[in-house]
Short mmCIF file of C-alpha atoms in Angstrom, two decimals:
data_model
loop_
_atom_site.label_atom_id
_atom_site.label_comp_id
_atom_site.label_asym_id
_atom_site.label_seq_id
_atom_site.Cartn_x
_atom_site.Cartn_y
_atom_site.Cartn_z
CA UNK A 1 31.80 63.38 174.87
CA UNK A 2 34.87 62.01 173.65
CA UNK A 3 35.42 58.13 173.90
CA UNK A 4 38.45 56.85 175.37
CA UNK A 5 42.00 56.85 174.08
CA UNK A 6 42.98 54.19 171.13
CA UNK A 7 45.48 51.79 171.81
CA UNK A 8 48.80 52.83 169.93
CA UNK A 9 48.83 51.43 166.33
CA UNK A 10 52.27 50.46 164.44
CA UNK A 11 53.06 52.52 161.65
CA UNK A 12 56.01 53.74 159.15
CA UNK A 13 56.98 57.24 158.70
CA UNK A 14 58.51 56.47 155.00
CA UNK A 15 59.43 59.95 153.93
CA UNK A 16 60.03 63.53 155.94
CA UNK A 17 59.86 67.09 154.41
CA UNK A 18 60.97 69.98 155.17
CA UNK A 19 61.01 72.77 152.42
CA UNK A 20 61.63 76.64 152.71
CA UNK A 21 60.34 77.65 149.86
CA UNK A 22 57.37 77.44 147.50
CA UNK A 23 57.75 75.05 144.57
CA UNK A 24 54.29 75.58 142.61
CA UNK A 25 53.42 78.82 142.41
CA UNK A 26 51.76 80.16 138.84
CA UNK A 27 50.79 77.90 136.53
CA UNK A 28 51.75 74.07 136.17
CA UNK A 29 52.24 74.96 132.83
CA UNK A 30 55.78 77.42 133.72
CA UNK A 31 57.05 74.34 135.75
CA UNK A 32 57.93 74.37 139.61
CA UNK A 33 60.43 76.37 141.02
CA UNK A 34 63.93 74.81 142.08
CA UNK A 35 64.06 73.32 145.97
CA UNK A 36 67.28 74.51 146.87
CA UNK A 37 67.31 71.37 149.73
CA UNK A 38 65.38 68.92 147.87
CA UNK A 39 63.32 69.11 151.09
CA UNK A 40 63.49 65.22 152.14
CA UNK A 41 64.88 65.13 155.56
CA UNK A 42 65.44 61.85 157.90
CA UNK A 43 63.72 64.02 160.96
CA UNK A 44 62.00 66.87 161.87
CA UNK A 45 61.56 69.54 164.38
CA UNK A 46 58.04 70.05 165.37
CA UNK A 47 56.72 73.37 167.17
CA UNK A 48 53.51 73.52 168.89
CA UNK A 49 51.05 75.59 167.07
CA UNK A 50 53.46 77.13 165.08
CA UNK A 51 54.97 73.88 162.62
CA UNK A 52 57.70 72.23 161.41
CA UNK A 53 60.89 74.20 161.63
CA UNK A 54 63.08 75.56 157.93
CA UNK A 55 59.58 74.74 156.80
CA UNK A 56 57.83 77.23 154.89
CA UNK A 57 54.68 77.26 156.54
CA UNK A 58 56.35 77.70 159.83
CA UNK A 59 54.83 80.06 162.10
CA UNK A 60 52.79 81.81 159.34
CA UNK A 61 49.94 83.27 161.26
CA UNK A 62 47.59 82.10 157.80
CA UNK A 63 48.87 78.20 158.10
CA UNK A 64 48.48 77.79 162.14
CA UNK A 65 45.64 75.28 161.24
CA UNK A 66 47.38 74.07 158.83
CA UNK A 67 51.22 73.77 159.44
CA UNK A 68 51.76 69.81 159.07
CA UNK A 69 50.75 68.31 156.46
CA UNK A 70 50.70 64.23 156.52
CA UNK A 71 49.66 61.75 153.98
CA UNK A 72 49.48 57.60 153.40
CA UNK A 73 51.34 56.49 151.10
CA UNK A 74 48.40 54.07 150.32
CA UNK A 75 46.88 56.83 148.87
CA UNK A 76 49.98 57.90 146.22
CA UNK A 77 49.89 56.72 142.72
CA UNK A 78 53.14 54.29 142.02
CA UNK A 79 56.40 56.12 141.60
CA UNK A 80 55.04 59.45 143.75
CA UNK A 81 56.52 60.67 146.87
CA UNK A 82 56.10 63.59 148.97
CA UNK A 83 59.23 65.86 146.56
CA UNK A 84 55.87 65.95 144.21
CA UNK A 85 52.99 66.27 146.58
CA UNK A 86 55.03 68.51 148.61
CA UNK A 87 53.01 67.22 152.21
CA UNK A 88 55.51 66.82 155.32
CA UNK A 89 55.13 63.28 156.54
CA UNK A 90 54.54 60.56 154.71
CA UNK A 91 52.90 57.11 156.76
CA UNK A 92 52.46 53.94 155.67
CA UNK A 93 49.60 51.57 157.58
CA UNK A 94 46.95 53.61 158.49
CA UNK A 95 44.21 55.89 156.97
CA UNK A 96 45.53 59.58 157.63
CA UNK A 97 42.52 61.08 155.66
CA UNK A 98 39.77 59.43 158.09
CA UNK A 99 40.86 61.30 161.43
CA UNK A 100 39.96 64.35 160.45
CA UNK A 101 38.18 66.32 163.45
CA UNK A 102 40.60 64.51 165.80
CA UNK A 103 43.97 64.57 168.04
CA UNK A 104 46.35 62.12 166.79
CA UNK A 105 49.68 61.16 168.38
CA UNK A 106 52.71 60.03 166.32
CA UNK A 107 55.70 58.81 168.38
CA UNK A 108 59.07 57.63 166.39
CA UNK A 109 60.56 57.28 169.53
CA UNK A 110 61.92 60.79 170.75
CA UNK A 111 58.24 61.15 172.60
CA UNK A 112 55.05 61.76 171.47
CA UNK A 113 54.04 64.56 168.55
CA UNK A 114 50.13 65.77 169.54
CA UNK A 115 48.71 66.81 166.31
CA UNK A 116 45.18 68.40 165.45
CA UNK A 117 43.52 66.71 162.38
CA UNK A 118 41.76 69.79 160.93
CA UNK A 119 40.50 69.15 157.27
CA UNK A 120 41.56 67.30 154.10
CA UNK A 121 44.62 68.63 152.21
CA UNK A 122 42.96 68.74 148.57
CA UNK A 123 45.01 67.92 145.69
CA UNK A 124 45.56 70.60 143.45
CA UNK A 125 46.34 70.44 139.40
CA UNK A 126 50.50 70.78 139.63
CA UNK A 127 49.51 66.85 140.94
CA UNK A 128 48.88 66.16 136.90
CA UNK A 129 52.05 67.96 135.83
CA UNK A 130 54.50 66.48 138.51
CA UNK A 131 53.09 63.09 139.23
CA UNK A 132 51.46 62.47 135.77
CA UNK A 133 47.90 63.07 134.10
CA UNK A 134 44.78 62.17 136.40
CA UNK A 135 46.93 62.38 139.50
CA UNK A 136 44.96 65.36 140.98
CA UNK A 137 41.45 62.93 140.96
CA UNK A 138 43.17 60.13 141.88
CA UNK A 139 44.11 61.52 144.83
CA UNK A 140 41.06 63.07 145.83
CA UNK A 141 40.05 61.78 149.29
CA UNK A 142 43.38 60.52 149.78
CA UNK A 143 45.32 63.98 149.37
CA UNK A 144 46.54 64.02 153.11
CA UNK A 145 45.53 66.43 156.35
CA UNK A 146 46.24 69.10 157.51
CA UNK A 147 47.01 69.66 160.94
CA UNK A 148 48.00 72.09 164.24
CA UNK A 149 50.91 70.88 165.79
CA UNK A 150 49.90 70.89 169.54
CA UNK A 151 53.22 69.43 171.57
CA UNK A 152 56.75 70.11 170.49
CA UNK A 153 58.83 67.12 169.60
CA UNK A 154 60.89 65.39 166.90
CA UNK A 155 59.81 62.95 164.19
CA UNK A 156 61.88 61.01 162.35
CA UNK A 157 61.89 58.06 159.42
CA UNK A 158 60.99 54.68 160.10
CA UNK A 159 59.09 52.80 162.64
CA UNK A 160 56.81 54.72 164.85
CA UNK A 161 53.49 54.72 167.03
CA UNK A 162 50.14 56.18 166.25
CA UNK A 163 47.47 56.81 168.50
CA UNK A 164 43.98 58.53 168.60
CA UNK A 165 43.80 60.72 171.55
CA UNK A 166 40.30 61.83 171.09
CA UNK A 167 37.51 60.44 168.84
CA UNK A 168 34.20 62.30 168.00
CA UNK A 169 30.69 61.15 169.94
CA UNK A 170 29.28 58.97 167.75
CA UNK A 171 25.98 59.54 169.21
CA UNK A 172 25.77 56.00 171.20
#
């Protein structure tokens, strides 16, 4: 059984991505490939169950679970921002990576974004040749989630409100 509803929580949305294309595919080694947008947007388009739209995971039958990507920037090494880590929203002032297995709601004011906290996005090693050496453990545990958009809606930069919509049975 699910406990009640959290009272909405203040946060930041500091940074936005949207990116068509693949950056790091093959080796870190060969370098990433060119974003012909540079990917950082001031809002976003969100599609239920299917993503962020111009992203490249949208409506990918393979990345359903998996469409939105969002990350603390409490977690980032100094200097890093999502063009690197290549998640889609960035939050500062709360702990993205310890809701996973629950609904979240982010609201930057154009309504409510549902979103279903699936499992950690792990950091892979183009996080030691874009961000620097020992970037890839330092953000283990703090990589982001990834998560099934489950309401259409908009989010854009700056201040917004988060809110746990369903928290697991803690056995109580």
């Amino acid at each position: 059984m699910s406990t009640p509803d959290s009272p909405p929580r203040e946060v930041e949305v500091v940074q936005l991505l949207v990116s068509p294309v693949h950056r790091y595919a093959g080796r870190p080694a060969d370098g990433a490939a060119a974003d012909p947008d540079g990917g950082l947007v001031e809002q976003v388009e969100v599609r239920s169950r299917l993503g962020i739209v111009g992203d490249r995971y949208f409506a990918r039958p393979a990345h359903r679970d998996a469409a939105v990507t969002v990350m603390a920037v409490e977690g980032l090494p100094f200097g890093a921002d999502l063009g690197q880590t290549r998640r889609n929203v960035l939050l500062r002032g709360i702990d993205i990576d310890s809701f996973i297995g629950r609904t979240i709601e982010l609201d930057s004011g154009d309504g409510p974004v549902a979103l279903a906290v699936n499992r950690a996005a792990r950091p892979c090693a183009w996080m030691d040749a874009v961000i620097g050496p020992g970037a890839q453990r330092a953000l283990r545990g703090k990589g982001g989630v990834r998560c099934t958009p489950l309401t259409d809606g908009v989010i854009r930069v700056g201040k917004a409100r988060f809110r746990v919509l369903e928290q697991p049975d803690d056995g109580t």
